[in-house]
Amino acid sequence: DKELPWDTQGVEVMSLQTTLRKALHYPPQGKVLHECPISGRFGPCTQEALREFQRSKALVPSGRLDADTRTALNEFAFPPQNGYTFGI
């Protein structure tokens, strides 16, 4: 699993933004969707939304998609079903 660098664009960032939205962290507090659209671009809105998600999971609020954050997102998006786990 790799971190997503600042200004990365693509499907993986769009999936991240969508998952953060389902977790009620996108757009970040104080922003609305037209200010922070689900664009597939890793910018300031995605970074702040990640920080909010990290705080909610007692992780270091780095705003980066590190291994611990990816695990927590996958646990949210794909809860274990009958002993099986899934992930993106």
Tab-separated table of N, CA, C and O in Angstrom, residues 4 8 12 18-19 24 36 52 58-59 61 63 70 73 75 83-84:
chain	number	residue	atom	x	y	z
A	4	LEU	N	-0.649	8.418	-0.986
A	4	LEU	CA	-0.999	9.228	-2.146
A	4	LEU	C	-0.362	10.596	-1.979
A	4	LEU	O	-0.696	11.316	-1.042
A	8	THR	N	-2.069	14.239	-6.345
A	8	THR	CA	-2.350	13.032	-7.111
A	8	THR	C	-3.758	13.140	-7.673
A	8	THR	O	-4.655	13.673	-7.020
A	12	GLU	N	-8.223	6.287	-7.593
A	12	GLU	CA	-7.963	5.971	-6.182
A	12	GLU	C	-8.324	7.149	-5.281
A	12	GLU	O	-8.886	6.965	-4.198
A	18	THR	N	-14.943	9.459	-1.891
A	18	THR	CA	-16.264	8.853	-1.748
A	18	THR	C	-16.392	8.128	-0.412
A	18	THR	O	-17.413	8.234	0.268
A	19	THR	N	-15.347	7.401	-0.025
A	19	THR	CA	-15.373	6.701	1.262
A	19	THR	C	-15.414	7.697	2.415
A	19	THR	O	-16.171	7.511	3.380
A	24	LEU	N	-18.917	10.502	6.545
A	24	LEU	CA	-19.356	11.839	6.985
A	24	LEU	C	-18.199	12.785	7.291
A	24	LEU	O	-18.313	13.656	8.164
A	36	CYS	N	-15.696	21.792	-2.321
A	36	CYS	CA	-14.828	20.619	-2.255
A	36	CYS	C	-15.496	19.459	-2.997
A	36	CYS	O	-15.959	18.498	-2.383
A	52	GLU	N	-9.712	14.836	9.689
A	52	GLU	CA	-10.920	14.648	10.498
A	52	GLU	C	-11.193	13.160	10.733
A	52	GLU	O	-11.513	12.756	11.854
A	58	ALA	N	-8.739	8.068	16.358
A	58	ALA	CA	-7.601	8.189	17.286
A	58	ALA	C	-6.271	7.877	16.588
A	58	ALA	O	-5.365	7.302	17.189
A	59	LEU	N	-6.163	8.282	15.335
A	59	LEU	CA	-4.908	8.151	14.587
A	59	LEU	C	-4.209	9.504	14.555
A	59	LEU	O	-4.835	10.539	14.796
A	61	PRO	N	-3.298	12.753	13.156
A	61	PRO	CA	-3.976	13.510	12.100
A	61	PRO	C	-2.992	14.161	11.120
A	61	PRO	O	-2.819	15.375	11.083
A	63	GLY	N	-3.175	13.917	7.733
A	63	GLY	CA	-3.752	14.311	6.456
A	63	GLY	C	-3.191	13.521	5.288
A	63	GLY	O	-3.447	13.842	4.137
A	70	ARG	N	-5.302	3.844	5.910
A	70	ARG	CA	-5.858	2.974	4.865
A	70	ARG	C	-6.582	1.778	5.511
A	70	ARG	O	-7.687	1.422	5.098
A	73	LEU	N	-9.864	3.012	6.996
A	73	LEU	CA	-10.835	3.276	5.924
A	73	LEU	C	-11.397	1.980	5.368
A	73	LEU	O	-12.594	1.872	5.110
A	75	GLU	N	-11.623	-0.871	6.943
A	75	GLU	CA	-12.495	-1.458	7.961
A	75	GLU	C	-13.858	-0.781	7.959
A	75	GLU	O	-14.878	-1.421	8.180
A	83	GLY	N	-16.101	-13.548	8.920
A	83	GLY	CA	-14.681	-13.895	9.000
A	83	GLY	C	-13.851	-13.499	7.800
A	83	GLY	O	-12.652	-13.618	7.803
A	84	TYR	N	-14.492	-12.993	6.740
A	84	TYR	CA	-13.752	-12.583	5.555
A	84	TYR	C	-13.558	-11.078	5.576
A	84	TYR	O	-14.438	-10.334	5.995
